[in-house]
Amino acid sequence: MIEGIGVFDVLVVSTAMFFIGIYGFLVRKNLITILMSIELVLNSVNINFVVFNKYLYPDLLQGYMFALFAIGIAAAEAAVAIAIILNVFRKMKGIDVEHVDTMKY
Amino acid sequence: MDRLSLLVLVPALTMVIIAMFKDPKKVRLIAAVGMGVQLIQILFLLFAFFAERNAGNTSEMLFVTDVVWYQSLNIHYAVGIDGISVAMLLLTGIIVFVGVFASWEIEDRTQEFFITLILLATGVFGFFISLDLFTLFMFYELAVIPMYLLIGIWGSGPKEYSAMKLTLMLMGASALLLVGILGIYFNSAPDGGQLTFNFIEISKVNMPMEAQMFFFPLTFIGFGVLAAMYPFHTWSPDGHASAPTAVSMLHAGVLMKLGGYGALRIAIMLMPDAAHEMAWFFIILAVIGSVYGALGAVAQKDLKYINAYSSVSHLGLILFAALMFNQVAYEGAVLQMISHGLITALFFALIGMIYSRTHTRNIDEMGGLMKVMPVLGVAYMVAGFASLGLPGFSAFVAEMTIFVGSFQNTDLFTRVATVLVVSSIVITAVYILRAAGIMLYGPIKNKKFEMLPDARWYDKVAVFILIGVITGIGMFPGWLSNMIFTDLTPMFERMGN
Amino acid sequence: MQTELFSNTVWILVVLFFAFAIVGLFGNRLKPMLSGAISTVAILFSAVISYTTAYFYFFQDGMINGKYAMLIPFQHEWLKFSDTLVINMGIMIDPISVMMLVVVTTVSAMVHIYSFGYMKGEIGFERYYAFLSLFSFSMLGLVMSTNLFQMYIFWELVGVSSYLLIGFYYKKPSAVNASKKAFIVTRFADLGFLVGILLLSFYTRTFDFTTLLGPDSTAISSMAGLSFMGVSTISWVMILIFMGGAGKSAMFPLHIWLPDAMEGPTPVSALIHAATMVVAGVYLVARLFSIYIGAPEALAVIAFIGAFTSLFAAIIAVTQTDIKRVLAFSTISQIGYMMLALGVSGYGGEEGLGFMASMFHLFTHAMFKALLFLGAGAVIHAVHSNYMTEMGGLRKYLPITHITFLIAALAISGIPPFAGFFSKDEILVAAWANNPLYFWTEWFVAGLTAFYMFRLYFSVFWGENRNYEKKPHEAPVSMLIALVYLGIASAVVGFIPFSQFVTSDGIPFDIHFHWNIALPSIGIALVGIGIAAWMYLKPGNVADKMATSMPGVYKLSLNKFYIDEIYLWITHKIIFKGIAAPIAWFDRHVVDGSMNGIAWVTQQVSGRTKKLQSGQLQQYGYAMVLGAVAFVLLLLYWGAR
């Protein structure tokens, strides 16, 4: 427990982060920026896990464990994403997401 | 290996052997030998069948083999034959064999052609021996799908369009059929017990009426589309016209009979109560098909279209007879399946031979061909007379049996429908004689045709075998009609309950 | 004893069928004369068997208990529909079938012999004889049928033989059209026949003649009391069956095929379209007569149509210029007589006079009509034209033909002692007994008959001498044999006491000579001959003047009352253009169009929906988010319920 800060307050932050991330994913043009937005979403979920664990189930550790896993996977996923973006850049000399559309009808 | 499964194995083996050779001459030879072996096998089967029946074996299906295939859904590989299926097998065997000879002149991708053709035949053979609905459906699909390749690659005219239309319409019918079959399956044990796909078992059970009313139309229409039931017959004229000769022969002669056989054996036999209720609607469609098909043929100029509409008309008779719920009429329906199969195969073979010589199918561009190609001309006249139901040929036997059977129903609606259907024999005479008159008689229209060759040896083999069988059945119908009639009795005894 | 002897008749059919098969399949490899010989030997053999059968039947073994019995020496099951409805193939020996055996084999044999001369050197000689054998086989099978369906089968075969023979000169478009017309008109008639058979068999539960016929048959009783739209069912059935007979026998309005059938070789016209096939309809009514007695409405229809047709055809025959057409319409007219006689007949003894008269006339008519046609053939052969207007004075060049033709003309006009007088007389007696109107009509037709016949005779054999390019020569021996034989027959057969042999119930009866009928009939015939002589024997254009003075009637007659044109209009404008072509169009554009339409709709929908797969990442993301939100809301909503 942290003095003076309730669950709700932290959840507000993480929810804000979540929706900002989603907004960014849907709206931004630059692939790197989209990647950053995805990171925001992942991190918001991590905050949620930690807060629930600390405030609601203090004697358990599952939440922390899950958060650690999520961080690791986020890192791996970021690496893969960067690799994809690098290849896209080499092919198309730009990383505007609207141009990456060859797999269509 | 049971002798019925050999009927599927021999063609499969033929395909495999053909796959090893590329030379057209060798391929044809293997195909001819393979299908010849198949035909001989079927003849032996016919004799064995008669021997069994004469020895007093009255079980409904003979030579039955039943192997569990997929336990949890109770799907079996079940095969067996009775008089009706053996007659259909005979028809198929003859036409496939003759079809090989009618395809003797195919030079382009001969190996692939024969493989696909025999694949189609395998599907048909399998269909007729199946006792399990699932197996039956599997073979049905196996028979229908190669049509797409056969017409689309080796066809003529707007072949891609025709192939696409044919396959899509038949696939649509298969979809309905699958729903119907599953419906039957899920209602196959209304008193508890295990669900089954075996239609002999199912026919002994009374399916609940609501289920029947829902699934009968689906199944009947599903099979009916293949049997060129109005208004879903339009794949037939274009399909036949664009298809190569042997494919038309097989398709009109055999494949369309899968529809008739299925409508009779599965739709009506398994769901007779619904069939009785809904018969009036389908009778109307059958009558329209018969008369309208014949009238449509009158206006055609292309030989293949005339024959295609003629097939629609004659197949309408089969569906009509199937809705009469009368053992004599059903016998007539089976006889008509056989008779029409042979006659239409003969027609398509002849049309193919004429086309390969004159390079036109338009009767207005031909004339006086009887003088130029007497053997083909006489064969065409024989086919024409057979088709319009002249006594001495099989169609007379079939049609008269249908008419006599249909007349046993006394209600005014059926009587009027029967009279209309009988009147189609007059219209048939009109278009047959008209086409023959324009094409074969009169002065020779195109000077270039004067030097055309008459039938070659492989043409003669095809034509004479078919004429021989058509005349044989026409003059000595007793054995065939008795065999079919007797084997229809169990079905009728059940339907009477 | 009887059965064994009469079972020889089955050989008639076997031999003729084999003659057809051999000549048909191998004829082009044999010498033409050999093919002709095979066929001719076959028919002569059949004729011998027929004559001996007739002798033994009528004079020795046929009569059982005072009645000529219906014997069945041979029968075999052919096709079984149900336990009672079975088609058997069999041979029946009874008065009318034996009579027909004699008629058909005689005329056919004469035609076979005649054709050696007439068809000599023609292409297709073997094919001709093969078809003649086929026809003889079919016709004889028809008359000897034991079973209604068997009769129908041979009926159809006769129709096909006729088609093949009319269309023999298949390079000529007119012949091709004529053969097609004949087949289709008779097929249309056969439709009625078939429906009649189906209905009859539904009630009587059998096709077999021995069960159907006879005074105590079940046929009438099984349909007793039933009626449909005010007319008894049995009458409907018998009228439908008559429709088939009317087609084959060229009764109005189904007569149109017969004049055109003259496109065939003349011996064919003699055999098929004068003496044998066209009387099949009469034979059918005669065969089923014991059922027709129970259907008086049907008999009334038959009588009316017979009388009307005989008058109608005779009027047309008066103006025709093609010899064969005159004879064709004459045939139609005479068959009208036969139908009328049946229509006015009763059953049993004197009541059945009409029946006896009809059969008698069938017999005599076959002889003299065949003779007329064969004689016409000799004339055409000599002059190379069919038209009376191009002939004249031929009696000098063709003496034997002339004499035999004259005998036949006198016979058909009803002048004693030639055959036609006796048979026509009996018909007139029967007609008078039933309805005087029929009598007066047929009396008038007799006069017309004499008139047009002698118009033909005088125009061809008398009249001015024309300058023929090639001197017409008398017919060869083979043709003369036939002419002479038939000439003798036409002179003599009138004296056969027919009522001792062929009657409605098999029991012979005596006929009396009615002078009050005979004298008027001879009288009107002489009047007809006289007018013809006055118009055509003298030089000068009396005929043309008469024609121009009655232009309307003349034109109607000459153009056969425009019936052919009406039929052509109906078939072309209405059936082809009005029905068949629209159906084909409808099928292609509407029915098929809807299938294509379904495909088009599928394509359109696909075209719109594929836009969802735009390749745009963020659009996919949008879809996922919306979906997820919707899903959550749904869960909440359901959870709250």
PDB file of C-alpha atoms in Angstrom, chain B residues 113-274:
ATOM      1  CA  PHE B 113      -7.826 -36.430 -70.349  1.00  0.00           C
ATOM      2  CA  PHE B 114      -8.158 -40.126 -69.814  1.00  0.00           C
ATOM      3  CA  ILE B 115      -7.109 -39.914 -66.206  1.00  0.00           C
ATOM      4  CA  THR B 116      -9.786 -37.319 -65.507  1.00  0.00           C
ATOM      5  CA  LEU B 117     -12.372 -39.235 -67.486  1.00  0.00           C
ATOM      6  CA  ILE B 118     -11.696 -42.455 -65.640  1.00  0.00           C
ATOM      7  CA  LEU B 119     -11.705 -40.601 -62.346  1.00  0.00           C
ATOM      8  CA  LEU B 120     -15.195 -39.482 -63.182  1.00  0.00           C
ATOM      9  CA  ALA B 121     -16.152 -43.042 -64.027  1.00  0.00           C
ATOM     10  CA  THR B 122     -14.748 -44.249 -60.714  1.00  0.00           C
ATOM     11  CA  GLY B 123     -16.970 -41.838 -58.907  1.00  0.00           C
ATOM     12  CA  VAL B 124     -20.005 -43.089 -60.779  1.00  0.00           C
ATOM     13  CA  PHE B 125     -19.259 -46.745 -60.183  1.00  0.00           C
ATOM     14  CA  GLY B 126     -18.742 -46.053 -56.530  1.00  0.00           C
ATOM     15  CA  PHE B 127     -22.015 -44.141 -56.333  1.00  0.00           C
ATOM     16  CA  PHE B 128     -24.036 -47.040 -57.616  1.00  0.00           C
ATOM     17  CA  ILE B 129     -22.585 -49.587 -55.253  1.00  0.00           C
ATOM     18  CA  SER B 130     -22.764 -47.463 -52.114  1.00  0.00           C
ATOM     19  CA  LEU B 131     -25.229 -48.268 -49.390  1.00  0.00           C
ATOM     20  CA  ASP B 132     -24.031 -45.639 -46.976  1.00  0.00           C
ATOM     21  CA  LEU B 133     -25.166 -42.085 -47.555  1.00  0.00           C
ATOM     22  CA  PHE B 134     -21.829 -40.574 -46.705  1.00  0.00           C
ATOM     23  CA  THR B 135     -19.912 -42.856 -49.032  1.00  0.00           C
ATOM     24  CA  LEU B 136     -22.508 -42.193 -51.680  1.00  0.00           C
ATOM     25  CA  PHE B 137     -22.081 -38.459 -51.338  1.00  0.00           C
ATOM     26  CA  MET B 138     -18.329 -38.805 -51.492  1.00  0.00           C
ATOM     27  CA  PHE B 139     -18.491 -40.709 -54.747  1.00  0.00           C
ATOM     28  CA  TYR B 140     -21.040 -38.235 -56.049  1.00  0.00           C
ATOM     29  CA  GLU B 141     -18.642 -35.369 -55.542  1.00  0.00           C
ATOM     30  CA  LEU B 142     -15.871 -37.426 -57.077  1.00  0.00           C
ATOM     31  CA  ALA B 143     -18.022 -37.825 -60.145  1.00  0.00           C
ATOM     32  CA  VAL B 144     -19.073 -34.199 -60.478  1.00  0.00           C
ATOM     33  CA  ILE B 145     -15.860 -32.277 -59.952  1.00  0.00           C
ATOM     34  CA  PRO B 146     -13.767 -33.663 -62.830  1.00  0.00           C
ATOM     35  CA  MET B 147     -16.420 -32.265 -65.176  1.00  0.00           C
ATOM     36  CA  TYR B 148     -14.968 -28.839 -64.585  1.00  0.00           C
ATOM     37  CA  LEU B 149     -11.584 -29.860 -65.918  1.00  0.00           C
ATOM     38  CA  LEU B 150     -12.936 -31.965 -68.714  1.00  0.00           C
ATOM     39  CA  ILE B 151     -15.132 -29.248 -70.131  1.00  0.00           C
ATOM     40  CA  GLY B 152     -12.901 -26.339 -69.306  1.00  0.00           C
ATOM     41  CA  ILE B 153      -9.769 -27.741 -70.911  1.00  0.00           C
ATOM     42  CA  TRP B 154     -10.880 -30.068 -73.674  1.00  0.00           C
ATOM     43  CA  GLY B 155     -14.145 -28.432 -74.570  1.00  0.00           C
ATOM     44  CA  SER B 156     -15.115 -26.140 -77.407  1.00  0.00           C
ATOM     45  CA  GLY B 157     -16.921 -22.871 -77.723  1.00  0.00           C
ATOM     46  CA  PRO B 158     -17.440 -20.886 -74.502  1.00  0.00           C
ATOM     47  CA  LYS B 159     -15.936 -23.729 -72.552  1.00  0.00           C
ATOM     48  CA  GLU B 160     -14.789 -21.845 -69.482  1.00  0.00           C
ATOM     49  CA  TYR B 161     -18.207 -20.273 -69.047  1.00  0.00           C
ATOM     50  CA  SER B 162     -19.996 -23.567 -69.547  1.00  0.00           C
ATOM     51  CA  ALA B 163     -17.639 -25.427 -67.236  1.00  0.00           C
ATOM     52  CA  MET B 164     -18.000 -22.803 -64.560  1.00  0.00           C
ATOM     53  CA  LYS B 165     -21.786 -22.678 -64.810  1.00  0.00           C
ATOM     54  CA  LEU B 166     -22.152 -26.421 -64.771  1.00  0.00           C
ATOM     55  CA  THR B 167     -19.846 -26.963 -61.845  1.00  0.00           C
ATOM     56  CA  LEU B 168     -21.227 -24.128 -59.783  1.00  0.00           C
ATOM     57  CA  MET B 169     -24.837 -25.142 -60.286  1.00  0.00           C
ATOM     58  CA  LEU B 170     -24.054 -28.754 -59.479  1.00  0.00           C
ATOM     59  CA  MET B 171     -22.055 -27.682 -56.443  1.00  0.00           C
ATOM     60  CA  GLY B 172     -24.990 -25.598 -55.308  1.00  0.00           C
ATOM     61  CA  ALA B 173     -27.137 -28.682 -55.637  1.00  0.00           C
ATOM     62  CA  SER B 174     -24.574 -30.673 -53.675  1.00  0.00           C
ATOM     63  CA  ALA B 175     -24.772 -28.149 -50.910  1.00  0.00           C
ATOM     64  CA  LEU B 176     -28.531 -28.631 -50.659  1.00  0.00           C
ATOM     65  CA  LEU B 177     -27.982 -32.332 -50.876  1.00  0.00           C
ATOM     66  CA  LEU B 178     -25.482 -32.351 -48.055  1.00  0.00           C
ATOM     67  CA  VAL B 179     -27.892 -30.533 -45.793  1.00  0.00           C
ATOM     68  CA  GLY B 180     -30.537 -33.044 -46.781  1.00  0.00           C
ATOM     69  CA  ILE B 181     -28.291 -36.002 -46.099  1.00  0.00           C
ATOM     70  CA  LEU B 182     -27.252 -34.672 -42.739  1.00  0.00           C
ATOM     71  CA  GLY B 183     -30.881 -34.040 -41.945  1.00  0.00           C
ATOM     72  CA  ILE B 184     -31.682 -37.620 -42.789  1.00  0.00           C
ATOM     73  CA  TYR B 185     -28.773 -38.808 -40.698  1.00  0.00           C
ATOM     74  CA  PHE B 186     -29.804 -36.888 -37.643  1.00  0.00           C
ATOM     75  CA  ASN B 187     -33.326 -38.235 -37.952  1.00  0.00           C
ATOM     76  CA  SER B 188     -32.355 -41.781 -38.699  1.00  0.00           C
ATOM     77  CA  ALA B 189     -33.169 -43.126 -35.250  1.00  0.00           C
ATOM     78  CA  PRO B 190     -36.370 -41.511 -34.076  1.00  0.00           C
ATOM     79  CA  ASP B 191     -37.009 -44.286 -31.581  1.00  0.00           C
ATOM     80  CA  GLY B 192     -33.625 -44.024 -29.991  1.00  0.00           C
ATOM     81  CA  GLY B 193     -30.641 -46.100 -30.945  1.00  0.00           C
ATOM     82  CA  GLN B 194     -27.657 -45.168 -32.980  1.00  0.00           C
ATOM     83  CA  LEU B 195     -27.807 -42.731 -35.838  1.00  0.00           C
ATOM     84  CA  THR B 196     -26.818 -44.301 -39.139  1.00  0.00           C
ATOM     85  CA  PHE B 197     -25.966 -43.346 -42.688  1.00  0.00           C
ATOM     86  CA  ASN B 198     -26.938 -46.696 -44.178  1.00  0.00           C
ATOM     87  CA  PHE B 199     -29.972 -46.023 -46.291  1.00  0.00           C
ATOM     88  CA  ILE B 200     -31.272 -49.541 -46.216  1.00  0.00           C
ATOM     89  CA  GLU B 201     -31.477 -49.250 -42.445  1.00  0.00           C
ATOM     90  CA  ILE B 202     -32.995 -45.808 -42.673  1.00  0.00           C
ATOM     91  CA  SER B 203     -35.635 -46.942 -45.117  1.00  0.00           C
ATOM     92  CA  LYS B 204     -36.982 -49.322 -42.500  1.00  0.00           C
ATOM     93  CA  VAL B 205     -37.529 -46.472 -40.097  1.00  0.00           C
ATOM     94  CA  ASN B 206     -40.250 -43.848 -40.136  1.00  0.00           C
ATOM     95  CA  MET B 207     -38.676 -40.445 -40.032  1.00  0.00           C
ATOM     96  CA  PRO B 208     -40.725 -37.825 -38.215  1.00  0.00           C
ATOM     97  CA  MET B 209     -42.936 -35.845 -40.542  1.00  0.00           C
ATOM     98  CA  GLU B 210     -41.592 -32.349 -39.792  1.00  0.00           C
ATOM     99  CA  ALA B 211     -38.109 -33.516 -40.574  1.00  0.00           C
ATOM    100  CA  GLN B 212     -39.296 -35.147 -43.745  1.00  0.00           C
ATOM    101  CA  MET B 213     -41.157 -32.063 -44.918  1.00  0.00           C
ATOM    102  CA  PHE B 214     -38.039 -29.984 -44.462  1.00  0.00           C
ATOM    103  CA  PHE B 215     -35.405 -32.309 -45.847  1.00  0.00           C
ATOM    104  CA  PHE B 216     -37.297 -33.921 -48.697  1.00  0.00           C
ATOM    105  CA  PRO B 217     -37.372 -30.806 -50.905  1.00  0.00           C
ATOM    106  CA  LEU B 218     -33.698 -30.212 -50.229  1.00  0.00           C
ATOM    107  CA  THR B 219     -32.711 -33.714 -51.158  1.00  0.00           C
ATOM    108  CA  PHE B 220     -35.052 -33.968 -54.103  1.00  0.00           C
ATOM    109  CA  ILE B 221     -33.981 -30.657 -55.550  1.00  0.00           C
ATOM    110  CA  GLY B 222     -30.367 -31.508 -54.843  1.00  0.00           C
ATOM    111  CA  PHE B 223     -30.621 -34.618 -56.950  1.00  0.00           C
ATOM    112  CA  GLY B 224     -33.092 -33.042 -59.293  1.00  0.00           C
ATOM    113  CA  VAL B 225     -30.711 -30.340 -60.446  1.00  0.00           C
ATOM    114  CA  LEU B 226     -28.388 -33.050 -61.641  1.00  0.00           C
ATOM    115  CA  ALA B 227     -31.329 -34.676 -63.377  1.00  0.00           C
ATOM    116  CA  ALA B 228     -32.076 -31.432 -65.203  1.00  0.00           C
ATOM    117  CA  MET B 229     -35.217 -30.621 -63.314  1.00  0.00           C
ATOM    118  CA  TYR B 230     -36.884 -27.456 -64.429  1.00  0.00           C
ATOM    119  CA  PRO B 231     -35.981 -24.641 -63.653  1.00  0.00           C
ATOM    120  CA  PHE B 232     -32.485 -25.704 -62.709  1.00  0.00           C
ATOM    121  CA  HIS B 233     -31.693 -27.356 -65.984  1.00  0.00           C
ATOM    122  CA  THR B 234     -29.895 -24.522 -67.722  1.00  0.00           C
ATOM    123  CA  TRP B 235     -26.414 -25.819 -67.006  1.00  0.00           C
ATOM    124  CA  SER B 236     -27.231 -28.693 -69.299  1.00  0.00           C
ATOM    125  CA  PRO B 237     -27.502 -27.127 -72.780  1.00  0.00           C
ATOM    126  CA  ASP B 238     -24.332 -25.079 -72.495  1.00  0.00           C
ATOM    127  CA  GLY B 239     -22.490 -27.785 -70.611  1.00  0.00           C
ATOM    128  CA  HIS B 240     -23.211 -30.465 -73.159  1.00  0.00           C
ATOM    129  CA  ALA B 241     -22.599 -28.211 -76.083  1.00  0.00           C
ATOM    130  CA  SER B 242     -19.163 -27.162 -74.905  1.00  0.00           C
ATOM    131  CA  ALA B 243     -18.055 -30.544 -73.646  1.00  0.00           C
ATOM    132  CA  PRO B 244     -15.981 -32.924 -75.735  1.00  0.00           C
ATOM    133  CA  THR B 245     -17.863 -35.930 -77.125  1.00  0.00           C
ATOM    134  CA  ALA B 246     -17.039 -38.615 -74.592  1.00  0.00           C
ATOM    135  CA  VAL B 247     -17.672 -36.220 -71.759  1.00  0.00           C
ATOM    136  CA  SER B 248     -21.120 -35.377 -73.111  1.00  0.00           C
ATOM    137  CA  MET B 249     -21.813 -39.052 -73.520  1.00  0.00           C
ATOM    138  CA  LEU B 250     -20.794 -39.834 -69.992  1.00  0.00           C
ATOM    139  CA  HIS B 251     -22.482 -36.847 -68.569  1.00  0.00           C
ATOM    140  CA  ALA B 252     -25.834 -37.087 -70.277  1.00  0.00           C
ATOM    141  CA  GLY B 253     -25.749 -40.825 -70.369  1.00  0.00           C
ATOM    142  CA  VAL B 254     -24.666 -41.614 -66.875  1.00  0.00           C
ATOM    143  CA  LEU B 255     -24.094 -38.662 -64.630  1.00  0.00           C
ATOM    144  CA  MET B 256     -27.538 -37.220 -65.042  1.00  0.00           C
ATOM    145  CA  LYS B 257     -28.881 -40.608 -64.053  1.00  0.00           C
ATOM    146  CA  LEU B 258     -27.176 -40.227 -60.690  1.00  0.00           C
ATOM    147  CA  GLY B 259     -29.752 -37.567 -60.112  1.00  0.00           C
ATOM    148  CA  GLY B 260     -32.644 -39.807 -61.077  1.00  0.00           C
ATOM    149  CA  TYR B 261     -31.303 -42.715 -59.067  1.00  0.00           C
ATOM    150  CA  GLY B 262     -30.745 -40.522 -56.049  1.00  0.00           C
ATOM    151  CA  ALA B 263     -34.157 -38.921 -56.281  1.00  0.00           C
ATOM    152  CA  LEU B 264     -35.778 -42.336 -56.351  1.00  0.00           C
ATOM    153  CA  ARG B 265     -33.588 -44.271 -53.974  1.00  0.00           C
ATOM    154  CA  ILE B 266     -32.899 -41.629 -51.414  1.00  0.00           C
ATOM    155  CA  ALA B 267     -35.305 -38.753 -51.540  1.00  0.00           C
ATOM    156  CA  ILE B 268     -38.466 -40.705 -52.181  1.00  0.00           C
ATOM    157  CA  MET B 269     -37.607 -44.017 -50.620  1.00  0.00           C
ATOM    158  CA  LEU B 270     -36.444 -42.544 -47.346  1.00  0.00           C
ATOM    159  CA  MET B 271     -39.053 -39.812 -47.036  1.00  0.00           C
ATOM    160  CA  PRO B 272     -42.161 -41.157 -48.727  1.00  0.00           C
ATOM    161  CA  ASP B 273     -44.699 -39.292 -46.632  1.00  0.00           C
ATOM    162  CA  ALA B 274     -43.282 -35.900 -47.446  1.00  0.00           C
TER     163      ALA B 274
END
